[in-house]
Coordinates of C-alpha atoms in Angstrom, one line a residue:
M1 CA -35.7 89.1 2.8
N2 CA -36.8 86.2 1.0
S3 CA -36.5 82.4 1.3
L4 CA -35.6 80.3 -1.9
F5 CA -38.9 78.5 -2.0
D6 CA -39.9 82.2 -3.3
A7 CA -37.9 81.2 -6.5
V8 CA -39.6 78.7 -6.9
P9 CA -43.0 79.2 -9.1
A10 CA -46.0 78.9 -8.1
Q11 CA -46.8 76.4 -10.1
P12 CA -44.4 74.2 -11.3
F13 CA -44.8 72.4 -14.7
V14 CA -45.8 68.6 -13.3
W15 CA -44.1 66.4 -15.9
S16 CA -44.8 62.1 -15.9
V17 CA -43.0 58.8 -15.0
A18 CA -42.8 58.7 -19.1
A19 CA -42.1 61.4 -20.0
L20 CA -39.3 62.6 -17.9
V21 CA -38.1 59.2 -18.7
R22 CA -38.1 60.2 -22.3
A23 CA -36.8 64.0 -21.8
V24 CA -34.0 63.0 -20.0
A25 CA -33.3 60.1 -22.4
D26 CA -33.3 62.9 -25.8
A27 CA -30.8 65.3 -22.6
L28 CA -28.5 62.2 -23.0
D29 CA -28.2 61.4 -26.6
A30 CA -28.3 64.7 -27.5
R31 CA -24.6 65.3 -25.2
F32 CA -23.3 61.5 -25.4
T33 CA -23.6 60.4 -29.1
P34 CA -22.0 59.1 -29.8
V35 CA -19.8 57.9 -26.8
V36 CA -16.5 55.2 -25.7
V37 CA -15.9 53.9 -22.2
R38 CA -13.9 51.8 -21.2
G39 CA -13.6 49.5 -18.7
E40 CA -13.4 45.3 -17.5
V41 CA -16.5 42.7 -18.3
S42 CA -18.7 41.6 -15.6
G43 CA -22.4 39.7 -15.2
L44 CA -22.0 38.3 -18.6
H45 CA -24.8 37.6 -19.8
R46 CA -26.3 35.9 -23.0
A47 CA -30.0 36.1 -23.8
P48 CA -31.5 33.6 -25.9
S49 CA -32.8 36.2 -27.9
G50 CA -29.3 36.6 -29.0
H51 CA -28.4 40.3 -27.2
L52 CA -25.5 40.7 -24.8
Y53 CA -26.2 42.3 -21.6
F54 CA -23.0 43.2 -19.3
A55 CA -21.3 45.8 -17.0
L56 CA -18.2 48.5 -17.9
K57 CA -16.6 48.7 -14.2
D58 CA -13.7 50.3 -12.9
S59 CA -12.4 50.7 -9.5
S60 CA -14.9 52.5 -8.5
A61 CA -18.3 52.4 -11.0
Q62 CA -19.7 50.5 -13.3
L63 CA -22.3 51.1 -16.6
Q64 CA -25.0 48.8 -17.2
C65 CA -25.0 47.9 -21.0
V66 CA -26.6 46.0 -23.6
M67 CA -25.7 44.5 -26.8
Y68 CA -28.5 44.0 -29.7
R69 CA -28.6 40.2 -31.3
S70 CA -27.7 42.6 -35.0
A71 CA -24.8 44.0 -32.8
T72 CA -23.3 40.7 -31.6
A73 CA -23.0 39.1 -35.0
R74 CA -20.0 41.6 -35.8
L75 CA -17.8 40.9 -33.3
A76 CA -14.5 39.2 -33.7
F77 CA -14.2 37.9 -30.8
A78 CA -16.0 36.7 -28.0
P79 CA -16.6 38.8 -24.7
R80 CA -15.3 37.5 -21.9
E81 CA -15.8 38.1 -17.7
G82 CA -13.2 40.4 -16.6
A83 CA -11.8 41.2 -19.9
L84 CA -10.8 44.8 -20.4
V85 CA -12.5 46.3 -23.8
C86 CA -13.4 49.5 -25.1
A87 CA -17.5 50.4 -25.9
R88 CA -18.5 52.4 -28.3
G89 CA -22.4 53.6 -28.4
R90 CA -25.2 55.7 -27.2
L91 CA -26.2 56.6 -23.1
A92 CA -30.2 56.2 -23.2
V93 CA -32.4 55.5 -20.0
Y94 CA -34.2 52.5 -20.2
A95 CA -37.7 52.7 -19.4
L96 CA -39.1 50.2 -17.6
R97 CA -36.7 49.6 -14.4
G98 CA -35.4 54.2 -15.3
G99 CA -32.3 53.2 -14.9
L100 CA -28.8 54.5 -17.0
Q101 CA -27.5 52.1 -20.0
L102 CA -26.0 52.2 -23.1
V103 CA -26.6 51.2 -25.9
A104 CA -23.0 49.3 -27.2
E105 CA -22.5 48.8 -31.0
R106 CA -19.0 48.2 -31.3
L107 CA -16.7 46.6 -29.3
Q108 CA -13.7 46.2 -28.7
L109 CA -10.6 44.2 -26.8
D110 CA -8.0 47.0 -25.3
G111 CA -4.4 46.9 -24.6
Q112 CA -4.8 44.9 -20.9
G113 CA -8.6 42.8 -22.7
A114 CA -5.4 41.0 -24.4
L115 CA -3.5 40.3 -22.4
F116 CA -6.3 38.8 -20.1
E117 CA -6.7 36.7 -23.3
Q118 CA -3.3 35.7 -23.4
F119 CA -3.8 34.5 -19.5
L120 CA -6.6 32.4 -20.8
R121 CA -4.9 31.0 -23.1
L122 CA -2.4 30.1 -21.1
K123 CA -3.8 28.7 -18.3
A124 CA -5.7 26.8 -20.3
K125 CA -2.8 24.7 -21.9
L126 CA -0.9 23.8 -18.8
E127 CA -4.4 23.2 -17.1
A128 CA -4.6 21.1 -20.3
E129 CA -0.8 18.7 -19.0
G130 CA -2.0 18.9 -15.7
L131 CA 0.2 21.6 -14.1
F132 CA -2.3 22.8 -12.5
A133 CA -4.5 19.1 -11.1
P134 CA -5.4 18.5 -7.0
E135 CA -3.0 15.5 -7.1
H136 CA 0.0 17.6 -7.2
K137 CA -0.9 20.0 -4.6
R138 CA 0.8 19.5 -1.6
P139 CA -0.5 20.5 2.3
L140 CA 2.2 23.1 3.7
P141 CA 3.1 22.1 6.8
T142 CA 2.1 22.0 10.3
M143 CA 5.2 23.7 12.7
P144 CA 8.3 25.5 9.7
R145 CA 11.4 25.9 11.0
A146 CA 12.6 28.7 8.0
I147 CA 10.5 29.2 4.6
G148 CA 11.8 31.3 1.7
L149 CA 10.7 34.0 0.9
V150 CA 10.5 35.4 -2.8
T151 CA 9.5 39.5 -3.1
S152 CA 10.8 42.9 -3.7
L153 CA 12.9 44.2 -0.8
S154 CA 10.8 48.5 -2.1
A155 CA 7.2 46.3 -2.1
A156 CA 4.7 47.0 -0.2
A157 CA 4.2 43.1 0.2
L158 CA 6.8 42.5 2.2
H159 CA 5.8 44.5 4.9
D160 CA 2.6 42.6 5.3
F161 CA 4.5 40.2 4.8
C162 CA 6.7 39.8 7.6
T163 CA 4.5 41.7 10.0
T164 CA 1.9 40.1 9.8
L165 CA 4.8 36.9 10.0
A166 CA 6.5 38.5 13.0
R167 CA 3.0 38.8 14.7
R168 CA 1.3 35.3 14.3
A169 CA 5.4 33.5 14.4
P170 CA 8.4 34.9 15.3
Q171 CA 10.1 32.2 16.2
V172 CA 10.2 30.6 12.1
R173 CA 13.0 32.6 9.9
V174 CA 12.6 34.1 6.6
L175 CA 14.9 33.2 4.2
L176 CA 14.3 35.9 1.4
A177 CA 15.3 35.9 -1.7
P178 CA 15.3 39.9 -3.3
A179 CA 13.7 39.6 -7.0
A180 CA 11.6 42.6 -9.0
V181 CA 7.9 42.0 -8.9
Q182 CA 7.5 44.5 -12.5
G183 CA 8.6 46.2 -15.0
S184 CA 11.4 44.5 -18.3
T185 CA 14.0 42.2 -15.2
A186 CA 10.7 40.6 -13.2
L187 CA 10.1 37.4 -15.1
A188 CA 13.8 36.4 -14.9
E189 CA 14.7 37.7 -11.5
L190 CA 11.3 35.8 -9.7
C191 CA 12.8 32.5 -11.9
A192 CA 16.3 33.0 -10.6
A193 CA 15.7 34.1 -6.6
L194 CA 12.9 30.9 -6.7
Q195 CA 16.3 28.8 -7.5
R196 CA 17.9 29.7 -5.4
L197 CA 15.5 29.1 -2.7
Y198 CA 15.4 25.4 -4.1
A199 CA 19.3 25.4 -3.4
L200 CA 18.2 25.5 0.2
A201 CA 15.6 22.2 0.0
G202 CA 17.2 21.5 2.9
E203 CA 16.6 24.5 5.4
I204 CA 13.1 26.0 4.1
D205 CA 10.0 24.6 4.5
A206 CA 8.0 26.1 2.6
I207 CA 8.3 28.8 -0.2
A208 CA 5.9 31.8 -0.5
L209 CA 6.1 34.7 -3.6
V210 CA 4.3 38.1 -3.8
R211 CA 3.5 41.3 -4.5
G212 CA 1.0 44.2 -3.7
G213 CA -2.2 44.3 -6.3
G214 CA -2.0 45.8 -9.6
A215 CA -3.0 45.7 -12.7
L216 CA -2.9 42.9 -15.0
Q217 CA -0.4 45.0 -17.0
D218 CA 1.5 45.3 -13.7
L219 CA 0.9 41.7 -12.9
H220 CA 2.5 40.1 -16.3
A221 CA 5.8 38.7 -14.9
F222 CA 3.3 36.6 -12.6
N223 CA 1.2 35.0 -15.5
D224 CA 4.7 34.5 -18.1
E225 CA 4.6 30.1 -19.1
Q226 CA 8.0 30.3 -17.3
L227 CA 7.3 31.4 -14.3
A228 CA 4.5 28.6 -14.2
R229 CA 6.6 25.6 -14.6
T230 CA 9.2 27.0 -12.4
I231 CA 7.3 27.1 -9.4
A232 CA 5.7 23.8 -10.5
A233 CA 9.4 22.3 -10.2
S234 CA 9.7 23.0 -6.5
P235 CA 11.2 20.2 -4.2
V236 CA 8.5 22.5 -0.8
P237 CA 5.4 23.7 -0.9
T238 CA 4.7 26.9 -2.3
V239 CA 2.1 29.3 -2.0
S240 CA 1.5 32.1 -3.8
G241 CA 0.0 35.8 -2.4
V242 CA -0.3 38.0 -5.4
G243 CA -2.5 41.1 -5.9
H244 CA -5.5 41.3 -3.8
E245 CA -8.3 39.2 -3.3
T246 CA -10.0 39.3 -6.3
D247 CA -6.2 38.8 -8.6
F248 CA -5.5 36.0 -10.3
T249 CA -2.4 35.1 -12.5
I250 CA -0.7 31.0 -13.8
A251 CA 1.3 31.8 -10.6
D252 CA -1.5 31.1 -8.4
F253 CA -2.3 27.9 -10.7
A254 CA 0.7 27.0 -10.7
A255 CA 1.7 27.8 -6.4
D256 CA 0.5 25.0 -4.0
V257 CA -1.8 26.7 -2.4
R258 CA -3.2 30.2 -3.1
A259 CA -3.3 33.2 -0.6
P260 CA -5.8 36.3 -1.7
T261 CA -3.9 39.0 -0.1
P262 CA 0.5 38.4 0.6
T263 CA -0.7 39.2 4.8
A264 CA -3.3 36.4 3.8
A265 CA 0.0 34.2 2.3
A266 CA 1.6 34.8 5.5
E267 CA -1.1 33.5 7.7
L268 CA -1.3 30.5 6.1
I269 CA 2.1 29.6 5.8
A270 CA 2.8 29.7 10.2
P271 CA 0.1 28.8 12.6
E272 CA -0.5 31.2 15.4
R273 CA 1.8 31.5 18.3
A274 CA -0.9 31.6 20.4
Q275 CA -3.0 28.9 18.7
L276 CA 0.4 26.5 19.6
F277 CA 0.4 27.0 22.7
A278 CA -3.7 26.9 23.1
A279 CA -3.0 23.1 21.7
L280 CA 0.3 23.0 24.2
D281 CA -2.0 23.8 27.0
A282 CA -5.1 21.3 26.1
A283 CA -2.7 18.6 26.0
A284 CA -0.6 18.8 28.3
R285 CA -4.0 19.2 30.9
R286 CA -5.0 15.2 28.9
L287 CA -1.5 14.3 29.9
S288 CA -1.7 15.5 33.2
A289 CA -5.4 14.0 33.2
A290 CA -4.2 11.0 31.4
V291 CA -1.3 10.6 34.9
H292 CA -3.5 11.1 37.1
Q293 CA -6.0 8.3 36.3
R294 CA -3.8 5.8 35.8
L295 CA -2.1 6.9 39.5
N296 CA -5.7 6.8 40.7
S297 CA -5.7 3.0 39.0
E298 CA -3.1 2.7 40.6
A299 CA -3.7 2.8 44.0
Q300 CA -6.7 1.3 43.9
R301 CA -5.3 -1.9 42.7
L302 CA -2.1 -1.6 45.1
D303 CA -4.8 -1.7 47.8
W304 CA -6.0 -4.8 46.6
F305 CA -3.2 -6.3 47.1
A306 CA -2.3 -5.1 50.7
A307 CA -5.7 -6.3 51.4
R308 CA -5.3 -9.7 50.7
L309 CA -1.3 -9.7 52.3
A310 CA -3.0 -7.7 55.5
R311 CA -3.5 -11.7 56.7
P312 CA -0.8 -13.8 55.9
Q313 CA -1.8 -16.4 58.5
E314 CA -5.5 -17.5 55.6
A315 CA -3.0 -17.9 53.2
V316 CA -1.0 -20.2 55.2
Q317 CA -4.1 -22.1 56.4
R318 CA -5.9 -22.6 53.6
A319 CA -2.5 -23.5 51.9
A320 CA -1.9 -26.1 54.8
L321 CA -5.8 -27.9 54.4
H322 CA -4.9 -28.4 50.6
L323 CA -1.6 -29.9 51.7
A324 CA -3.6 -32.3 53.8
T325 CA -5.6 -32.6 51.5
L326 CA -3.4 -34.0 49.1
H327 CA -1.3 -36.7 51.4
A328 CA -4.6 -38.0 52.6
R329 CA -5.7 -38.6 48.7
L330 CA -2.0 -39.9 48.2
R331 CA -1.8 -41.8 50.9
H332 CA -4.8 -43.4 49.7
A333 CA -3.6 -44.0 46.1
S334 CA -0.4 -45.7 47.0
D335 CA -2.5 -48.0 49.4
A336 CA -4.9 -48.8 46.9
R337 CA -2.0 -49.5 44.4
L338 CA 0.0 -51.3 46.9
A339 CA -3.2 -53.7 47.5
A340 CA -3.9 -53.8 43.7
E341 CA -0.3 -55.3 42.9
A342 CA 0.2 -57.7 45.6
A343 CA -3.1 -59.5 44.7
R344 CA -2.0 -60.0 40.4
L345 CA 1.2 -60.6 42.0
A346 CA -0.1 -63.4 44.3
Q347 CA -2.1 -64.3 40.9
L348 CA 1.2 -64.9 38.7
A349 CA 3.0 -66.9 42.3
T350 CA 0.1 -69.6 41.8
R351 CA 0.8 -69.9 38.3
L352 CA 4.7 -70.1 38.1
P353 CA 4.5 -73.3 38.3
R354 CA 1.9 -74.3 35.8
A355 CA 3.7 -72.8 33.7
L356 CA 7.2 -73.5 34.4
S357 CA 6.1 -77.3 34.2
A358 CA 4.9 -76.9 30.9
V359 CA 7.6 -75.0 29.7
P360 CA 10.5 -79.2 29.9
E361 CA 7.5 -81.4 28.3
R362 CA 6.8 -78.2 25.1
E363 CA 10.3 -78.7 25.2
Q364 CA 11.7 -82.1 24.6
V365 CA 8.4 -82.9 21.7
R366 CA 8.6 -79.4 19.8
L367 CA 12.7 -81.3 20.4
A368 CA 11.9 -84.2 19.0
Q369 CA 10.1 -83.0 15.3
L370 CA 13.8 -80.4 14.7
A371 CA 15.7 -84.0 15.6
A372 CA 13.6 -85.4 13.4
R373 CA 13.0 -82.9 10.1
L374 CA 17.3 -83.1 10.2
A375 CA 18.2 -86.3 10.1
A376 CA 15.4 -86.3 7.6
L377 CA 17.8 -83.7 6.1
S378 CA 20.7 -85.6 6.8
P379 CA 23.3 -86.2 4.2
Q380 CA 24.2 -90.1 5.5
R381 CA 21.0 -91.0 5.1
T382 CA 21.4 -89.4 1.4
L383 CA 24.8 -91.8 1.1
E384 CA 22.5 -95.1 2.7
R385 CA 20.2 -95.1 -0.6
G386 CA 23.4 -95.3 -3.2
F387 CA 24.6 -92.5 -3.8
A388 CA 28.6 -91.4 -3.7
W389 CA 30.3 -87.7 -2.6
L390 CA 33.3 -87.3 -4.7
Q391 CA 36.4 -85.4 -3.5
T392 CA 39.7 -84.9 -4.2
E393 CA 43.3 -85.8 -2.8
S394 CA 43.1 -82.6 -1.1
G395 CA 39.2 -83.0 -0.2
A396 CA 37.5 -80.8 -2.0
P397 CA 34.2 -81.6 -3.5
L398 CA 34.8 -83.4 -7.2
T399 CA 31.4 -82.0 -8.7
R400 CA 31.5 -82.2 -12.8
A401 CA 33.0 -83.7 -15.0
A402 CA 34.7 -81.3 -16.8
D403 CA 37.0 -81.0 -13.6
A404 CA 38.2 -84.8 -13.6
H405 CA 41.1 -85.8 -15.7
A406 CA 42.4 -88.5 -16.1
G407 CA 45.2 -90.3 -14.2
Q408 CA 43.5 -88.1 -10.9
H409 CA 43.2 -90.1 -8.1
I410 CA 39.7 -89.2 -5.9
A411 CA 37.8 -90.6 -3.0
A412 CA 33.7 -91.8 -2.9
I413 CA 32.8 -92.2 0.2
L414 CA 29.0 -94.2 0.7
G415 CA 27.2 -95.1 3.6
D416 CA 29.1 -96.7 5.0
G417 CA 33.1 -95.6 3.9
E418 CA 35.5 -94.5 1.5
V419 CA 36.6 -96.3 -1.5
F420 CA 39.8 -94.8 -4.1
A421 CA 39.9 -95.5 -7.3
R422 CA 41.9 -93.8 -10.5
V423 CA 40.1 -91.4 -13.3
T424 CA 40.8 -93.4 -16.2
G425 CA 38.8 -90.7 -18.6
Q426 CA 35.7 -88.7 -18.7
K427 CA 32.3 -88.1 -20.6
L428 CA 30.4 -84.8 -20.5
R429 CA 26.6 -84.7 -21.9

């Protein structure tokens, strides 16, 4: 029986590495030139030489590509990371690495690539308005009582979200607002579902918007300006869990928190019950330790007071001794004060008679001085010097010539008596 080795020539042809690589390159060039490949741009890099290096990838494979400077000059758009494109060119083998690559001669956006460009333009616009600003982001509640959920009733995301939430925090209620997450009616239904939940803002603490992954066309409703502004207007914190971990939508940027998957959204929006129980246990232990420490401290303080109260006779004796000391000090102070006051009283008693005898003499001298001054000022002395005091018959003083009239009887009071007269006339100055 022949073996497999029997079919191998005794002396097979031996290739050099370069020759084999060239042969493979020629075979590829003959079989796959030209070739058009659709894929997502990844690892985009423009070299100083002007050449463009990138990879085209899909869900299960990737192909290294190079676009020479002469071809990049004819591009009608600026390639971006993640853009879906169609590349036309030829397959080749890069000899230095022995790696397969596509030498792209033309590059154009695929339908999904145009959606990606639209996504980037809208993201830049809303970002410039400050709609995605970090200072507008609100933290999710730490202990939610109820949350709103927007997703499709037929979506696997609904099962993933609710299952995770029930496992982590079964006490949290979920208010579901169903909406299509794909198709022509998805945008209107998503906005309407959010508005229904906004009307229940007093009953819910947060809102989750979730769906599974998909192509960019499938996520088109989540990349709409109207939905972004509706999410930004939410009265409660929002979390967006749309697509897979590598998927990003405008809804993710508009929400307060972005979750990579619907399952992660459920994990973010409610703490795990086991963690809460562990936190409660830790708090209970700290409280118990604090209570025991306080009880021990108060017991020690009570022991100190009890020790002081155990010998009340000593306290009474100390108080009696203190009282006796105060009594002796008071008695000594009283005796000294009485002796001082008695000495002062004796001194005053000796000074009083001298003071009493001196008072009449001083007062008599003073009285004589006042009498002399009074006599000098007496009107009688004035009258005795030749002056007269005139008055009418009624006794009123007559001090002005204008007040007298002819025939009027007046009295002139002199130093030694009175003289009665009648006015015969008047002369005014």
